[in-house]
Coordinates of C-alpha atoms in Angstrom, one line a residue:
Chain P
M440 CA 16.7 9.7 -18.3
K441 CA 16.5 7.2 -15.4
V442 CA 14.3 4.8 -17.2
T443 CA 16.0 3.0 -20.2
K444 CA 14.4 1.4 -23.2
K445 CA 15.4 -1.9 -21.7
D446 CA 13.7 -1.1 -18.4
M447 CA 10.5 -0.3 -20.2
E448 CA 10.7 -3.6 -22.2
N449 CA 11.3 -5.5 -19.0
V450 CA 8.4 -3.8 -17.2
A451 CA 6.1 -4.5 -20.1
V452 CA 6.9 -8.2 -20.0
L453 CA 6.4 -8.4 -16.3
S454 CA 3.1 -6.6 -16.7
R455 CA 2.0 -8.7 -19.6
L456 CA 1.4 -5.5 -21.6
D457 CA 2.4 -4.5 -25.1
I458 CA 3.6 -0.9 -25.4
P459 CA 2.7 0.4 -28.8
A460 CA 5.6 2.0 -30.7
D461 CA 3.9 5.4 -30.8
K462 CA 3.4 5.4 -27.0
E463 CA 6.8 4.2 -26.0
A464 CA 8.4 7.6 -25.6
Q465 CA 5.4 9.0 -23.7
Y466 CA 5.2 6.1 -21.3
T467 CA 8.9 6.2 -20.7
Q468 CA 8.9 9.9 -20.0
Q469 CA 5.9 9.6 -17.6
L470 CA 7.4 6.7 -15.7
N471 CA 10.7 8.7 -15.5
D472 CA 9.0 11.8 -14.2
V473 CA 7.2 9.9 -11.5
L474 CA 10.3 8.0 -10.4
E475 CA 12.3 11.2 -10.3
Y476 CA 9.7 12.6 -8.0
F477 CA 9.8 9.4 -5.8
D478 CA 13.5 10.1 -5.3
N479 CA 12.6 12.6 -2.6
L480 CA 12.3 9.5 -0.4
S481 CA 16.1 9.1 -0.5
A482 CA 16.3 12.2 1.8
V483 CA 14.5 10.2 4.6
N484 CA 16.8 8.3 7.0
T485 CA 15.2 4.9 7.4
D486 CA 18.1 3.1 9.1
D487 CA 16.7 0.7 11.7
I488 CA 13.1 1.4 10.6
K489 CA 11.1 -1.7 10.0
P490 CA 9.0 -1.8 6.9
L491 CA 5.2 -1.5 7.5
A492 CA 3.2 -3.6 5.0
H493 CA 0.0 -3.5 7.0
V494 CA -1.4 -1.2 9.6
L495 CA -3.2 -3.8 11.7
P496 CA -1.4 -5.6 14.6
I497 CA -2.4 -9.0 13.2
S498 CA -0.3 -11.7 11.7
N499 CA -2.0 -15.0 11.0
V500 CA -5.7 -15.3 11.2
F501 CA -6.8 -18.9 11.6
R502 CA -10.1 -20.7 11.2
E503 CA -11.3 -24.2 11.3
D504 CA -10.8 -26.1 8.1
V505 CA -14.4 -27.0 7.5
V506 CA -16.4 -27.3 4.3
K507 CA -18.9 -24.6 3.8
E508 CA -21.2 -23.6 1.1
S509 CA -19.3 -22.2 -1.9
L510 CA -20.0 -20.7 -5.3
D511 CA -22.0 -23.1 -7.6
R512 CA -19.8 -24.3 -10.5
D513 CA -22.0 -22.9 -13.2
L514 CA -22.2 -19.6 -11.5
A515 CA -18.4 -19.6 -11.1
L516 CA -18.0 -20.2 -14.8
S517 CA -20.7 -17.8 -15.8
N518 CA -18.3 -15.0 -16.6
A519 CA -15.7 -17.1 -18.3
P520 CA -14.8 -15.9 -21.8
L521 CA -14.5 -19.5 -22.9
K522 CA -15.5 -22.7 -21.2
E523 CA -16.1 -26.4 -22.0
D524 CA -17.5 -29.3 -20.0
G525 CA -17.4 -27.3 -16.7
Y526 CA -13.8 -26.1 -17.2
F527 CA -12.2 -22.8 -18.2
K528 CA -10.8 -23.1 -21.7
V529 CA -7.4 -21.6 -22.6
P530 CA -5.1 -21.8 -25.5
K531 CA -2.9 -24.8 -25.5
V532 CA -0.2 -24.6 -22.9
L533 CA 1.8 -27.8 -23.3
E534 CA 3.6 -28.9 -26.5
D535 CA 2.4 -32.1 -28.2
Chain S
M1047 CA -36.9 21.0 -0.3
K1048 CA -38.0 18.5 -2.9
L1049 CA -38.1 14.8 -1.9
F1050 CA -34.9 13.9 -3.8
E1051 CA -33.0 16.7 -2.0
Q1052 CA -33.8 15.4 1.5
P1053 CA -31.3 13.3 3.6
A1054 CA -32.2 9.7 4.4
H1055 CA -33.0 10.4 8.1
V1056 CA -35.7 12.9 7.1
L1057 CA -37.1 10.6 4.5
H1058 CA -37.1 7.7 6.9
D1059 CA -39.3 9.7 9.3
M1060 CA -41.6 10.7 6.5
L1061 CA -42.0 7.0 5.5
V1062 CA -42.7 6.0 9.1
N1063 CA -45.2 8.8 9.5
K1064 CA -46.8 7.7 6.2
E1065 CA -46.4 11.2 4.7
I1066 CA -44.8 9.6 1.6
T1067 CA -44.5 6.1 0.1
S1068 CA -41.2 4.6 -1.0
L1069 CA -42.7 4.4 -4.5
E1070 CA -43.3 8.1 -4.6
L1071 CA -39.8 8.7 -3.3
T1072 CA -38.2 6.2 -5.8
E1073 CA -40.2 7.7 -8.7
A1074 CA -39.1 11.2 -7.7
V1075 CA -35.4 10.1 -7.8
L1076 CA -36.0 8.3 -11.1
A1077 CA -37.6 11.4 -12.5
R1078 CA -34.6 13.4 -11.3
I1079 CA -32.4 11.0 -13.2
D1080 CA -34.5 11.6 -16.3
E1081 CA -34.1 15.3 -15.8
V1082 CA -30.3 15.6 -15.0
E1083 CA -28.5 12.4 -15.6
G1084 CA -27.8 13.4 -19.2
D1085 CA -25.5 16.1 -17.9
V1086 CA -24.2 14.5 -14.7
K1087 CA -23.7 10.9 -16.0
A1088 CA -23.2 9.5 -12.6
Y1089 CA -24.5 6.0 -13.3
L1090 CA -23.1 3.1 -15.4
T1091 CA -26.1 0.9 -14.7
I1092 CA -29.6 2.0 -13.6
T1093 CA -31.8 -0.8 -12.2
R1094 CA -35.1 0.9 -12.6
D1095 CA -37.4 -2.0 -12.6
E1096 CA -35.8 -3.6 -9.6
A1097 CA -35.9 -0.3 -7.8
I1098 CA -39.6 0.1 -8.4
A1099 CA -40.2 -3.5 -7.2
Q1100 CA -38.1 -2.9 -4.0
A1101 CA -40.0 0.3 -3.3
K1102 CA -43.4 -1.4 -3.7
A1103 CA -42.4 -4.3 -1.4
V1104 CA -41.4 -1.8 1.3
D1105 CA -44.7 0.1 0.9
E1106 CA -46.6 -3.2 1.4
K1107 CA -44.6 -3.8 4.5
I1108 CA -45.4 -0.4 5.9
A1109 CA -49.1 -0.9 5.0
R1110 CA -49.0 -4.1 7.0
G1111 CA -48.0 -2.1 10.0
E1112 CA -44.5 -3.5 10.2
T1113 CA -41.6 -1.4 11.5
I1114 CA -38.9 -0.5 8.9
S1115 CA -35.2 -0.1 9.4
F1116 CA -33.3 3.1 8.7
L1117 CA -32.5 2.7 5.0
E1118 CA -35.6 0.7 4.1
G1119 CA -37.2 2.0 1.0
I1120 CA -34.7 4.8 0.5
P1121 CA -32.9 5.0 -2.9
G1122 CA -29.1 4.8 -3.0
A1123 CA -26.2 4.2 -5.4
I1124 CA -23.4 1.7 -5.2
K1125 CA -19.9 2.3 -6.6
D1126 CA -19.3 0.0 -9.5
N1127 CA -16.4 -1.8 -7.9
I1128 CA -18.6 -3.3 -5.2
C1129 CA -20.0 -6.7 -6.3
T1130 CA -23.8 -6.7 -6.6
K1131 CA -25.2 -10.2 -7.3
G1132 CA -26.8 -10.5 -10.7
V1133 CA -25.9 -6.9 -11.7
K1134 CA -23.0 -5.7 -13.8
T1135 CA -20.0 -4.7 -11.8
T1136 CA -17.5 -3.2 -14.3
C1137 CA -15.1 -1.1 -12.2
A1138 CA -15.6 1.3 -15.2
S1139 CA -13.2 -0.9 -17.1
K1140 CA -13.6 -2.4 -20.6
I1141 CA -12.0 -5.6 -19.3
L1142 CA -15.1 -6.1 -17.0
Q1143 CA -17.6 -4.5 -19.3
N1144 CA -19.8 -7.7 -19.3
F1145 CA -19.0 -9.0 -15.8
V1146 CA -22.0 -9.8 -13.8
A1147 CA -21.1 -10.4 -10.1
P1148 CA -22.0 -13.9 -9.1
Y1149 CA -22.2 -12.9 -5.4
D1150 CA -22.9 -10.0 -3.2
A1151 CA -20.1 -8.1 -1.4
T1152 CA -20.5 -8.3 2.4
V1153 CA -21.5 -4.6 2.5
M1154 CA -24.3 -5.5 0.0
T1155 CA -25.5 -8.4 2.1
K1156 CA -25.6 -6.1 5.2
L1157 CA -27.4 -3.4 3.2
R1158 CA -30.0 -5.8 1.7
E1159 CA -31.0 -6.8 5.2
Q1160 CA -32.3 -3.2 5.4
N1161 CA -34.2 -3.4 2.2
P1162 CA -33.0 -0.2 0.6
V1163 CA -33.9 0.7 -2.9
I1164 CA -30.8 0.3 -5.1
I1165 CA -31.0 2.7 -8.0
G1166 CA -27.8 1.5 -9.8
K1167 CA -24.1 1.4 -10.1
A1168 CA -22.0 4.5 -10.0
N1169 CA -19.3 5.6 -12.3
M1170 CA -15.7 5.8 -11.1
D1171 CA -12.1 6.0 -12.3
E1172 CA -11.2 2.6 -13.8
F1173 CA -10.4 0.2 -11.0
A1174 CA -10.5 3.3 -8.6
M1175 CA -7.3 4.7 -10.0
G1176 CA -7.7 8.4 -10.4
G1177 CA -9.0 11.5 -8.7
S1178 CA -11.5 12.9 -11.3
T1179 CA -13.5 10.0 -12.7
E1180 CA -12.1 11.0 -16.1
N1181 CA -10.3 7.6 -16.1
S1182 CA -13.7 5.8 -16.5
A1183 CA -13.6 3.7 -19.7
F1184 CA -17.2 4.6 -20.4
Q1185 CA -18.1 8.2 -19.6
K1186 CA -17.0 11.4 -17.9
T1187 CA -19.2 12.4 -14.9
G1188 CA -20.0 16.1 -14.4
N1189 CA -19.9 17.9 -11.1
P1190 CA -23.5 18.8 -10.2
W1191 CA -22.3 22.3 -9.1
N1192 CA -20.9 22.9 -12.6
T1193 CA -21.0 20.1 -15.0
D1194 CA -17.9 21.4 -16.9
C1195 CA -15.9 20.5 -13.7
V1196 CA -14.9 17.0 -12.5
P1197 CA -16.8 15.5 -9.6
G1198 CA -13.5 14.3 -8.1
G1199 CA -12.7 10.6 -7.8
S1200 CA -12.4 7.8 -7.8
S1201 CA -15.9 7.6 -6.3
G1202 CA -17.0 10.5 -8.5
G1203 CA -20.3 8.9 -9.7
S1204 CA -21.3 8.1 -6.1
A1205 CA -20.6 11.7 -4.9
A1206 CA -22.2 13.3 -8.0
A1207 CA -25.4 11.2 -7.6
V1208 CA -25.8 12.2 -4.0
A1209 CA -25.2 15.9 -4.8
A1210 CA -27.5 15.9 -7.9
G1211 CA -30.4 14.2 -6.0
T1212 CA -30.2 11.1 -8.2
A1213 CA -29.4 9.1 -5.1
V1214 CA -30.2 9.8 -1.4
W1215 CA -27.0 8.0 -0.3
A1216 CA -24.2 6.1 -1.8
L1217 CA -21.3 3.8 -1.1
G1218 CA -17.9 4.5 -2.3
S1219 CA -14.4 3.1 -1.7
D1220 CA -11.3 5.0 -0.6
T1221 CA -7.7 3.9 -1.3
G1222 CA -6.0 7.3 -1.2
G1223 CA -8.9 9.8 -0.8
S1224 CA -11.5 8.3 -3.3
I1225 CA -14.4 8.9 -0.9
R1226 CA -13.3 12.1 0.8
Q1227 CA -12.1 14.1 -2.2
P1228 CA -15.2 13.6 -4.4
A1229 CA -17.3 14.4 -1.3
S1230 CA -15.3 17.6 -1.0
F1231 CA -15.7 18.5 -4.7
C1232 CA -19.4 17.8 -4.7
G1233 CA -20.4 19.4 -1.4
V1234 CA -21.5 16.3 0.4
V1235 CA -20.2 14.2 3.3
G1236 CA -17.9 11.3 2.8
M1237 CA -16.2 9.0 5.3
K1238 CA -13.3 6.6 5.0
P1239 CA -13.6 4.4 8.1
T1240 CA -10.6 2.9 9.9
Y1241 CA -8.9 0.2 7.9
G1242 CA -10.6 -3.0 8.9
R1243 CA -13.8 -1.4 10.2
V1244 CA -15.7 -2.5 7.1
S1245 CA -15.3 -5.8 5.3
R1246 CA -13.6 -5.6 1.9
Y1247 CA -15.1 -9.0 0.7
G1248 CA -16.6 -8.3 -2.7
L1249 CA -14.8 -5.0 -3.2
V1250 CA -12.8 -5.4 -6.3
A1251 CA -9.2 -5.0 -5.0
Y1252 CA -7.0 -2.1 -6.0
A1253 CA -4.5 -1.8 -3.2
S1254 CA -5.5 -4.3 -0.5
S1255 CA -3.6 -2.7 2.5
L1256 CA -5.3 0.7 1.8
D1257 CA -8.8 0.0 0.4
Q1258 CA -11.8 0.7 2.5
I1259 CA -15.5 1.1 1.8
G1260 CA -17.5 4.0 3.2
P1261 CA -20.6 6.1 3.0
I1262 CA -21.3 9.2 0.9
T1263 CA -24.3 11.1 2.2
K1264 CA -26.0 14.5 2.3
D1265 CA -25.2 15.0 6.0
V1266 CA -23.3 13.6 9.0
T1267 CA -26.4 12.0 10.5
D1268 CA -26.9 9.8 7.5
C1269 CA -23.2 9.0 7.5
A1270 CA -23.4 7.7 11.1
H1271 CA -26.4 5.6 10.3
I1272 CA -24.9 3.9 7.2
L1273 CA -21.6 3.3 9.0
N1274 CA -23.7 1.4 11.6
I1275 CA -25.0 -0.8 8.9
I1276 CA -21.8 -1.7 7.0
S1277 CA -19.3 -2.0 9.9
G1278 CA -18.2 -5.1 11.6
R1279 CA -16.0 -8.2 11.6
D1280 CA -16.5 -10.6 8.6
E1281 CA -14.9 -14.0 8.4
M1282 CA -14.6 -13.5 4.6
D1283 CA -12.1 -10.7 5.2
S1284 CA -9.4 -11.6 7.6
T1285 CA -8.3 -8.0 7.8
S1286 CA -11.7 -6.9 9.2
V1287 CA -11.2 -6.1 12.8
N1288 CA -12.8 -8.1 15.6
E1289 CA -13.9 -5.1 17.6
E1290 CA -17.3 -4.3 18.9
V1291 CA -19.1 -1.8 16.6
P1292 CA -20.5 1.1 18.7
D1293 CA -23.8 2.8 17.8
F1294 CA -22.3 5.7 15.8
T1295 CA -25.5 7.7 16.0
K1296 CA -24.8 8.2 19.7
A1297 CA -21.8 10.3 18.6
L1298 CA -24.1 12.8 16.9
V1299 CA -23.8 15.2 19.8
E1300 CA -23.3 19.0 19.5
D1301 CA -20.4 19.4 21.8
V1302 CA -16.7 19.9 21.1
K1303 CA -15.9 21.7 24.4
G1304 CA -12.5 20.8 25.6
L1305 CA -11.7 18.6 22.6
K1306 CA -8.2 19.1 21.4
V1307 CA -8.1 19.7 17.6
G1308 CA -4.7 19.5 16.0
I1309 CA -3.8 21.6 13.0
P1310 CA -0.9 20.1 11.0
K1311 CA 1.2 23.0 9.7
E1312 CA 2.5 20.7 6.8
Y1313 CA -1.0 20.6 5.3
F1314 CA -1.2 24.4 4.7
V1315 CA 1.7 24.9 2.3
K1316 CA 2.7 25.6 -1.3
G1317 CA 0.2 25.0 -4.0
M1318 CA -2.9 25.3 -1.9
D1319 CA -5.7 27.2 -3.4
P1320 CA -6.2 30.5 -1.3
D1321 CA -10.0 29.9 -1.2
V1322 CA -9.4 26.5 0.3
E1323 CA -7.0 27.8 2.9
K1324 CA -9.2 30.7 3.9
T1325 CA -12.4 28.5 4.2
V1326 CA -10.6 25.8 6.2
R1327 CA -9.1 28.4 8.5
E1328 CA -12.5 29.9 9.1
A1329 CA -13.8 26.4 9.9
V1330 CA -11.0 25.9 12.4
K1331 CA -11.9 29.3 14.0
K1332 CA -15.5 28.2 14.2
L1333 CA -14.5 25.0 16.1
E1334 CA -12.5 27.2 18.5
E1335 CA -15.6 29.4 19.0
L1336 CA -17.6 26.2 19.7
G1337 CA -15.2 25.4 22.5
A1338 CA -12.5 23.2 21.0
E1339 CA -8.9 23.8 21.9
I1340 CA -6.8 24.4 18.8
V1341 CA -3.3 23.0 18.9
E1342 CA -0.7 23.4 16.2
I1343 CA 1.0 20.1 15.5
S1344 CA 3.6 18.8 13.1
L1345 CA 3.4 15.7 10.9
P1346 CA 7.0 16.0 9.6
N1347 CA 6.9 13.2 7.1
T1348 CA 3.9 14.5 5.2
D1349 CA 6.0 15.6 2.2
Y1350 CA 6.9 11.9 1.6
A1351 CA 3.3 10.6 1.6
I1352 CA 2.7 11.0 -2.1
S1353 CA 5.8 9.1 -3.1
T1354 CA 5.1 6.4 -0.5
Y1355 CA 1.5 6.0 -1.6
Y1356 CA 2.3 6.0 -5.3
L1357 CA 4.9 3.2 -4.8
I1358 CA 2.9 1.0 -2.4
S1359 CA -0.5 1.3 -4.2
P1360 CA 0.8 0.5 -7.7
A1361 CA 2.8 -2.4 -6.3
E1362 CA -0.3 -3.9 -4.7
A1363 CA -2.3 -3.1 -7.9
A1364 CA 0.3 -4.8 -10.1
T1365 CA -0.3 -7.9 -8.1
N1366 CA -4.1 -7.6 -7.7
L1367 CA -4.7 -6.8 -11.4
A1368 CA -2.6 -9.8 -12.6
R1369 CA -5.9 -11.7 -12.4
Y1370 CA -7.2 -9.9 -15.5
D1371 CA -5.7 -12.5 -17.8
G1372 CA -8.7 -13.4 -20.0
V1373 CA -9.1 -16.8 -18.3
S1374 CA -11.7 -17.0 -15.6
Y1375 CA -13.7 -13.8 -16.1
G1376 CA -13.6 -10.6 -18.0
E1377 CA -12.9 -10.0 -21.7
R1378 CA -10.4 -12.1 -23.8
A1379 CA -8.6 -10.9 -26.9
E1380 CA -9.0 -13.0 -30.0
D1381 CA -6.4 -14.5 -32.4
A1382 CA -3.6 -15.2 -29.9
A1383 CA -1.2 -18.0 -30.8
D1384 CA -0.5 -19.1 -27.2
L1385 CA -1.4 -18.5 -23.6
V1386 CA 1.0 -15.7 -22.8
E1387 CA 0.1 -13.9 -26.1
M1388 CA -3.5 -14.2 -25.2
M1389 CA -3.0 -12.7 -21.8
T1390 CA -0.8 -9.9 -23.1
K1391 CA -3.2 -9.0 -25.9
T1392 CA -6.2 -9.1 -23.6
R1393 CA -4.6 -6.8 -21.1
T1394 CA -3.2 -4.4 -23.7
Q1395 CA -6.6 -4.2 -25.5
Y1396 CA -8.9 -3.9 -22.5
L1397 CA -7.1 -2.0 -19.7
G1398 CA -7.0 1.8 -19.8
E1399 CA -3.9 4.0 -19.8
E1400 CA -3.8 5.0 -16.1
V1401 CA -4.3 1.4 -15.0
K1402 CA -1.5 0.3 -17.3
R1403 CA 0.7 3.1 -16.0
R1404 CA 0.2 2.0 -12.4
I1405 CA 0.7 -1.6 -13.2
M1406 CA 4.0 -0.7 -14.8
I1407 CA 5.1 1.6 -11.9
G1408 CA 4.2 -1.2 -9.5
N1409 CA 6.1 -3.9 -11.4
Y1410 CA 9.1 -1.6 -11.8
A1411 CA 9.2 -0.9 -8.0
L1412 CA 8.9 -4.6 -7.3
S1413 CA 11.4 -5.8 -9.9
A1414 CA 14.9 -7.2 -9.2
G1415 CA 17.3 -4.3 -8.7
Y1416 CA 14.7 -1.7 -7.7
Y1417 CA 12.8 -3.5 -4.9
D1418 CA 15.0 -2.2 -2.1
A1419 CA 15.3 1.3 -3.4
Y1420 CA 11.6 1.8 -4.1
Y1421 CA 9.1 -0.6 -2.6
L1422 CA 11.0 -1.5 0.6
K1423 CA 12.0 2.1 1.1
A1424 CA 8.3 3.1 0.7
L1425 CA 7.3 0.6 3.4
K1426 CA 9.8 2.0 5.8
V1427 CA 8.6 5.6 5.2
R1428 CA 5.1 4.3 5.6
R1429 CA 6.0 3.4 9.2
L1430 CA 7.4 6.9 9.8
I1431 CA 4.2 8.5 8.5
K1432 CA 2.1 6.3 10.8
E1433 CA 4.4 7.2 13.7
D1434 CA 3.9 10.9 13.0
F1435 CA 0.1 10.3 13.6
D1436 CA 0.7 8.2 16.7
K1437 CA 2.8 11.0 18.2
A1438 CA 0.3 13.7 17.2
F1439 CA -2.6 11.7 18.8
E1440 CA -0.8 11.7 22.1
Q1441 CA -1.5 15.4 22.1
V1442 CA -4.8 15.8 20.3
D1443 CA -8.2 14.1 19.9
V1444 CA -8.7 14.8 16.2
I1445 CA -6.7 16.5 13.4
V1446 CA -8.3 19.0 11.0
C1447 CA -7.1 20.1 7.6
P1448 CA -8.4 20.5 4.0
T1449 CA -9.6 17.5 2.2
A1450 CA -8.1 18.6 -1.1
P1451 CA -5.7 21.4 -2.0
T1452 CA -8.1 22.8 -4.6
P1453 CA -11.8 22.9 -5.4
A1454 CA -13.1 20.9 -8.4
Y1455 CA -11.3 21.8 -11.6
K1456 CA -12.4 21.7 -15.2
I1457 CA -12.7 18.3 -17.0
G1458 CA -9.6 17.8 -19.1
E1459 CA -7.5 20.4 -17.1
K1460 CA -5.1 18.0 -15.4
I1461 CA -5.6 14.6 -17.0
S1462 CA -2.6 14.7 -19.4
N1463 CA -0.1 15.1 -16.5
P1464 CA -0.1 12.0 -14.2
L1465 CA 2.3 13.5 -11.7
E1466 CA 0.3 16.6 -11.3
M1467 CA -2.8 14.5 -10.7
Y1468 CA -0.9 12.5 -8.0
L1469 CA 0.1 15.6 -6.2
Q1470 CA -3.6 16.5 -5.7
D1471 CA -3.8 13.6 -3.2
A1472 CA -1.4 15.1 -0.6
C1473 CA -4.0 15.7 2.1
T1474 CA -5.8 12.3 1.8
V1475 CA -3.2 9.6 1.2
P1476 CA -1.5 9.8 4.6
L1477 CA -4.6 8.5 6.3
N1478 CA -4.8 5.4 4.1
L1479 CA -1.1 4.8 4.7
A1480 CA -1.7 5.0 8.5
G1481 CA -5.1 3.2 8.4
L1482 CA -6.9 6.0 10.1
P1483 CA -10.5 7.2 9.7
G1484 CA -11.3 10.5 8.1
I1485 CA -14.4 12.4 7.1
S1486 CA -15.0 15.3 4.7
V1487 CA -17.7 17.8 5.5
P1488 CA -18.7 20.8 3.4
C1489 CA -17.2 24.0 4.9
G1490 CA -17.8 26.7 2.2
Y1491 CA -17.3 27.7 -1.4
S1492 CA -14.6 29.0 -3.7
S1493 CA -14.9 32.4 -5.4
N1494 CA -16.5 30.6 -8.4
N1495 CA -19.0 28.8 -6.1
M1496 CA -17.5 25.3 -6.0
P1497 CA -17.7 23.4 -2.7
I1498 CA -14.8 23.0 -0.4
G1499 CA -14.4 20.2 2.2
L1500 CA -13.0 20.1 5.7
Q1501 CA -11.2 16.9 6.6
I1502 CA -11.4 15.6 10.1
I1503 CA -9.0 12.8 11.0
G1504 CA -9.3 10.5 14.0
K1505 CA -7.5 7.8 15.9
A1506 CA -7.8 4.2 14.7
L1507 CA -11.3 2.9 15.4
D1508 CA -12.4 6.3 16.8
E1509 CA -14.9 7.2 14.2
E1510 CA -17.1 8.4 17.0
T1511 CA -15.0 11.5 17.8
I1512 CA -14.7 12.6 14.2
L1513 CA -18.5 12.1 13.7
R1514 CA -19.0 14.3 16.8
V1515 CA -16.7 17.0 15.6
A1516 CA -18.2 16.8 12.1
Y1517 CA -21.7 16.9 13.4
T1518 CA -21.1 19.8 15.8
Y1519 CA -19.5 21.8 13.0
E1520 CA -22.2 20.9 10.5
Q1521 CA -25.0 22.0 12.9
S1522 CA -23.3 25.4 13.4
Q1523 CA -23.4 26.1 9.7
S1524 CA -26.0 25.6 6.9
F1525 CA -23.9 24.1 4.2
H1526 CA -25.5 20.7 4.5
N1527 CA -28.8 22.3 3.5
D1528 CA -27.4 23.7 0.3
R1529 CA -28.1 21.9 -3.0
A1530 CA -26.4 22.2 -6.4
Q1531 CA -28.5 24.2 -8.9
L1532 CA -29.1 21.8 -11.7
G1533 CA -32.0 21.2 -14.1
G1534 CA -35.2 22.8 -12.8
N1535 CA -33.4 23.6 -9.5

């Protein structure tokens, strides 16, 4: 196996996901199968090839920094699971 | 043909000539929904009352003697990852099950200027991740040609609705084939425009460097008309290209004489269904008879496209889907002790298995120690794949190949094996990696009477030539007049 238990735990933390104990073996196996397949890329010579993140020949797209109409605050908050006084409400972040 | 079976351009003429009203048409489509939607399950939301109101408004306009635009009064479906103001936009995910879009996607703003009738929001694979619509958190859509089979995906609801006559036209989105492959499976026309041709503002992001919105229609003529409506530069999407949009309907010309059509040998290899190969080869022969010059070409890095795509798209997805954290919108899990636990519980509880799998693949490929070997390597191979096309298009005007290696398969047949599902995308993902436009048009049937699609690939921003080839081929055949036998017909 390419993917270790530790790899899976690390990926779960990065992904903010819990992997239930009864799914761990299945997820590890599936990730492993996919990664083993991806290894076909190692056959490709990519020396001196620049990575292509984006197909368009554009870099920075600038615009004037002017105030325009934006989403109304109540509308922006309308899908919030929890809100108070015009703010999103989350569990306490800072210690007392 | 019944009203709900007609393409939009025929219905438009009937509306203009006052042979029908938009209300009659809309009621015919809604009655068709009552008849077959229980088997097809193409829709997640049906906005019946709004549809009727829209239709009546158009009829009043016609009665006043005003001219109407192409889609005016004609019922369509919108994939549920395209934001529709005031209407649920769930991406077929539990995490957005109550999300009501607070604004319209740019494509919706452009569509609404035409006053179409919006019938509802179409089912899809959750967050557009999948090729069968089986990854929807809410329901499995049936293929109108055989409801035991998948409609393809991820825009399976959009394609199934058009094929079933529960929508005249639809919008889908295509990240790795998600418009073209369901169009192929459902016997309809689907186009992925050039990356940047259509604004992505308001399209819920899956893989931002690959995503593109496009039409799913009953024929190539409707495809060209809808592409006219949705294309163009949008300042809300900095990757939308600042190029003049031609009138795509001018490309609807029956003439391929002298056009060079490339046939990539790498697309006709192992694992391809023999019916698909035979049907596509017959279509190529037909193009030759119509005057095209057939040229065998090579796209040597094709074998690496699946790996490249399934590293880049999950990496982008892992980043894009980090926003589903239970804070600003979407569901939130209860009983969490702190912020991180709240986010983790929310995502674990409300995201589906395939979405989780891709987020984990993406984070793995992006994580320290693996970034160079996986993500960076994939970006380099992406350039090689794009260069393959650049070289091929020095020799040919379009490239023709199958849209999918198989016709639609049975619901449940492949879903348990993620890698096998990924391999199904071999013919479609290279275009997304290279940013090129592609169209799928019906080109025949398998031995068990399931539709097969022909994919026509063009140069960047040259949708006109692929529309011309698609139209010429379509008009030489009658597949676009065939309809799935379902319900009363």
